[in-house]
PDB file of C-alpha atoms in Angstrom:
ATOM      1  CA  GLN A   1      12.837 -53.916  96.416  1.00  0.00           C
ATOM      2  CA  VAL A   2      11.724 -55.172  92.720  1.00  0.00           C
ATOM      3  CA  GLN A   3      14.267 -55.757  89.814  1.00  0.00           C
ATOM      4  CA  LEU A   4      13.821 -56.670  86.493  1.00  0.00           C
ATOM      5  CA  VAL A   5      17.394 -58.554  85.031  1.00  0.00           C
ATOM      6  CA  GLU A   6      17.392 -59.019  81.410  1.00  0.00           C
ATOM      7  CA  SER A   7      20.069 -61.459  79.914  1.00  0.00           C
ATOM      8  CA  GLY A   8      20.165 -63.190  76.316  1.00  0.00           C
ATOM      9  CA  GLY A   9      21.936 -60.278  74.221  1.00  0.00           C
ATOM     10  CA  GLY A  10      25.381 -60.639  72.064  1.00  0.00           C
ATOM     11  CA  LEU A  11      26.315 -60.535  68.585  1.00  0.00           C
ATOM     12  CA  VAL A  12      24.781 -61.980  65.548  1.00  0.00           C
ATOM     13  CA  GLN A  13      25.187 -61.653  61.844  1.00  0.00           C
ATOM     14  CA  SER A  14      22.429 -60.042  59.656  1.00  0.00           C
ATOM     15  CA  GLY A  15      19.737 -62.557  59.722  1.00  0.00           C
ATOM     16  CA  GLY A  16      20.308 -64.700  62.582  1.00  0.00           C
ATOM     17  CA  SER A  17      18.330 -64.972  65.591  1.00  0.00           C
ATOM     18  CA  LEU A  18      18.691 -63.578  69.303  1.00  0.00           C
ATOM     19  CA  GLY A  19      16.121 -64.357  72.017  1.00  0.00           C
ATOM     20  CA  LEU A  20      15.915 -61.880  75.195  1.00  0.00           C
ATOM     21  CA  SER A  21      14.540 -62.630  78.927  1.00  0.00           C
ATOM     22  CA  CYS A  22      13.565 -60.466  81.849  1.00  0.00           C
ATOM     23  CA  ALA A  23      12.277 -61.766  85.157  1.00  0.00           C
ATOM     24  CA  ALA A  24      11.272 -59.418  87.676  1.00  0.00           C
ATOM     25  CA  SER A  25      11.719 -60.416  91.059  1.00  0.00           C
ATOM     26  CA  GLY A  26      11.517 -59.138  94.355  1.00  0.00           C
ATOM     27  CA  SER A  27       7.944 -58.035  96.520  1.00  0.00           C
ATOM     28  CA  ILE A  28       5.730 -58.085  93.528  1.00  0.00           C
ATOM     29  CA  PHE A  29       1.989 -58.498  94.219  1.00  0.00           C
ATOM     30  CA  SER A  30       1.017 -58.222  90.495  1.00  0.00           C
ATOM     31  CA  ILE A  31       2.926 -57.530  87.187  1.00  0.00           C
ATOM     32  CA  ASN A  32       0.580 -55.857  84.702  1.00  0.00           C
ATOM     33  CA  ASP A  33       1.863 -54.874  81.252  1.00  0.00           C
ATOM     34  CA  MET A  34       5.262 -55.807  80.073  1.00  0.00           C
ATOM     35  CA  ALA A  35       7.275 -54.796  76.886  1.00  0.00           C
ATOM     36  CA  TRP A  36      10.420 -54.379  75.488  1.00  0.00           C
ATOM     37  CA  TYR A  37      12.079 -50.781  74.539  1.00  0.00           C
ATOM     38  CA  ARG A  38      15.275 -50.265  72.542  1.00  0.00           C
ATOM     39  CA  GLN A  39      18.059 -47.373  72.441  1.00  0.00           C
ATOM     40  CA  ALA A  40      20.297 -47.384  69.226  1.00  0.00           C
ATOM     41  CA  PRO A  41      23.117 -44.988  69.591  1.00  0.00           C
ATOM     42  CA  GLY A  42      22.486 -41.489  69.341  1.00  0.00           C
ATOM     43  CA  LYS A  43      18.810 -41.849  69.128  1.00  0.00           C
ATOM     44  CA  GLU A  44      15.846 -42.180  71.643  1.00  0.00           C
ATOM     45  CA  ARG A  45      14.688 -44.834  73.404  1.00  0.00           C
ATOM     46  CA  GLU A  46      11.756 -46.366  71.250  1.00  0.00           C
ATOM     47  CA  LEU A  47       8.963 -48.946  71.887  1.00  0.00           C
ATOM     48  CA  VAL A  48       9.692 -52.062  70.385  1.00  0.00           C
ATOM     49  CA  ALA A  49       6.782 -54.719  71.665  1.00  0.00           C
ATOM     50  CA  THR A  50       4.255 -54.722  74.428  1.00  0.00           C
ATOM     51  CA  ILE A  51       2.207 -57.455  75.685  1.00  0.00           C
ATOM     52  CA  THR A  52      -0.389 -57.775  78.669  1.00  0.00           C
ATOM     53  CA  SER A  53      -1.004 -59.889  81.949  1.00  0.00           C
ATOM     54  CA  ARG A  54      -3.849 -61.904  79.576  1.00  0.00           C
ATOM     55  CA  GLY A  55      -1.080 -62.129  76.188  1.00  0.00           C
ATOM     56  CA  ASN A  56      -2.245 -59.396  74.134  1.00  0.00           C
ATOM     57  CA  THR A  57       0.524 -57.862  72.377  1.00  0.00           C
ATOM     58  CA  ASP A  58       1.128 -55.167  70.086  1.00  0.00           C
ATOM     59  CA  TYR A  59       4.543 -54.202  68.174  1.00  0.00           C
ATOM     60  CA  ALA A  60       5.933 -51.693  66.273  1.00  0.00           C
ATOM     61  CA  ASP A  61       6.002 -51.412  62.863  1.00  0.00           C
ATOM     62  CA  PHE A  62       9.545 -51.931  62.372  1.00  0.00           C
ATOM     63  CA  VAL A  63       9.454 -55.403  64.084  1.00  0.00           C
ATOM     64  CA  LYS A  64       6.272 -57.128  63.012  1.00  0.00           C
ATOM     65  CA  GLY A  65       6.674 -60.277  61.494  1.00  0.00           C
ATOM     66  CA  ARG A  66      10.434 -60.563  62.837  1.00  0.00           C
ATOM     67  CA  PHE A  67       9.751 -60.527  66.889  1.00  0.00           C
ATOM     68  CA  THR A  68       7.721 -61.941  68.992  1.00  0.00           C
ATOM     69  CA  ILE A  69       6.894 -61.176  72.652  1.00  0.00           C
ATOM     70  CA  SER A  70       5.767 -63.553  75.126  1.00  0.00           C
ATOM     71  CA  ARG A  71       5.400 -64.019  78.759  1.00  0.00           C
ATOM     72  CA  ASP A  72       5.591 -66.427  81.593  1.00  0.00           C
ATOM     73  CA  ASN A  73       3.622 -65.343  84.237  1.00  0.00           C
ATOM     74  CA  ALA A  74       4.138 -68.394  86.675  1.00  0.00           C
ATOM     75  CA  LYS A  75       8.076 -67.069  86.023  1.00  0.00           C
ATOM     76  CA  SER A  76       7.602 -63.073  85.608  1.00  0.00           C
ATOM     77  CA  THR A  77       9.161 -63.446  82.798  1.00  0.00           C
ATOM     78  CA  VAL A  78       8.909 -61.698  79.531  1.00  0.00           C
ATOM     79  CA  TYR A  79      11.024 -62.977  76.266  1.00  0.00           C
ATOM     80  CA  LEU A  80      11.232 -61.199  73.164  1.00  0.00           C
ATOM     81  CA  GLN A  81      12.451 -63.927  70.302  1.00  0.00           C
ATOM     82  CA  MET A  82      14.017 -61.821  67.575  1.00  0.00           C
ATOM     83  CA  ASN A  83      14.212 -63.503  63.992  1.00  0.00           C
ATOM     84  CA  SER A  84      15.822 -62.223  60.634  1.00  0.00           C
ATOM     85  CA  LEU A  85      18.009 -59.566  62.388  1.00  0.00           C
ATOM     86  CA  LYS A  86      19.000 -56.415  60.908  1.00  0.00           C
ATOM     87  CA  PRO A  87      22.344 -53.988  61.253  1.00  0.00           C
ATOM     88  CA  GLU A  88      19.897 -51.705  61.941  1.00  0.00           C
ATOM     89  CA  ASP A  89      18.315 -53.677  65.455  1.00  0.00           C
ATOM     90  CA  THR A  90      21.174 -53.364  66.845  1.00  0.00           C
ATOM     91  CA  ALA A  91      20.953 -51.198  70.488  1.00  0.00           C
ATOM     92  CA  VAL A  92      20.650 -51.350  74.104  1.00  0.00           C
ATOM     93  CA  TYR A  93      17.168 -53.443  74.854  1.00  0.00           C
ATOM     94  CA  TYR A  94      15.425 -52.974  77.905  1.00  0.00           C
ATOM     95  CA  CYS A  95      12.545 -54.538  79.627  1.00  0.00           C
ATOM     96  CA  ASN A  96       9.594 -52.596  81.580  1.00  0.00           C
ATOM     97  CA  ALA A  97       6.972 -53.826  83.662  1.00  0.00           C
ATOM     98  CA  VAL A  98       4.129 -51.632  84.957  1.00  0.00           C
ATOM     99  CA  LEU A  99       3.712 -53.585  88.517  1.00  0.00           C
ATOM    100  CA  GLN A 100       1.743 -53.492  91.494  1.00  0.00           C
ATOM    101  CA  ILE A 101       4.080 -54.166  95.335  1.00  0.00           C
ATOM    102  CA  ARG A 102       0.965 -53.668  97.058  1.00  0.00           C
ATOM    103  CA  TRP A 103      -2.449 -54.854  96.710  1.00  0.00           C
ATOM    104  CA  TYR A 104      -3.738 -51.186  96.975  1.00  0.00           C
ATOM    105  CA  GLY A 105      -2.484 -48.091  95.217  1.00  0.00           C
ATOM    106  CA  LEU A 106      -1.039 -47.074  91.722  1.00  0.00           C
ATOM    107  CA  PRO A 107       0.726 -49.545  89.584  1.00  0.00           C
ATOM    108  CA  SER A 108       4.552 -48.527  89.135  1.00  0.00           C
ATOM    109  CA  THR A 109       7.215 -48.509  86.154  1.00  0.00           C
ATOM    110  CA  TYR A 110      10.455 -50.428  86.442  1.00  0.00           C
ATOM    111  CA  TRP A 111      12.950 -50.984  84.107  1.00  0.00           C
ATOM    112  CA  GLY A 112      15.701 -53.574  83.959  1.00  0.00           C
ATOM    113  CA  GLN A 113      19.300 -52.437  83.132  1.00  0.00           C
ATOM    114  CA  GLY A 114      19.430 -53.215  79.501  1.00  0.00           C
ATOM    115  CA  THR A 115      21.260 -56.096  77.315  1.00  0.00           C
ATOM    116  CA  GLN A 116      23.634 -54.684  73.816  1.00  0.00           C
ATOM    117  CA  VAL A 117      21.982 -56.596  70.969  1.00  0.00           C
ATOM    118  CA  THR A 118      24.857 -56.211  68.167  1.00  0.00           C
ATOM    119  CA  VAL A 119      24.321 -57.388  64.691  1.00  0.00           C
ATOM    120  CA  SER A 120      26.632 -57.287  61.765  1.00  0.00           C
ATOM    121  CA  SER A 121      26.405 -56.952  58.417  1.00  0.00           C
TER     122      SER A 121
END
């Protein structure tokens, strides 16, 4: 059974920084893309940043220059460093991984349980 466990959320003042991490565990053959999404109250879940297995990254316009996604393949962990946080960054942040549990077959998408990030003004 595969699990994605996030940590690092919390309360921070506007302009502050927070770091999130998400570790994948279980019977995993390989991990492809990993990503962070977020969902604010009353809004749909939206993509924040992605990173490929080779380390290529992409960001939503609203976090470019402020957030940095990275990963440690040896630890099956993805990180999100969030700087210059704004109140509008307040949301539940979810990690996402596309991975294979066997050498054959198609990859599947897994989600973490979410971690709350609250930015006060």
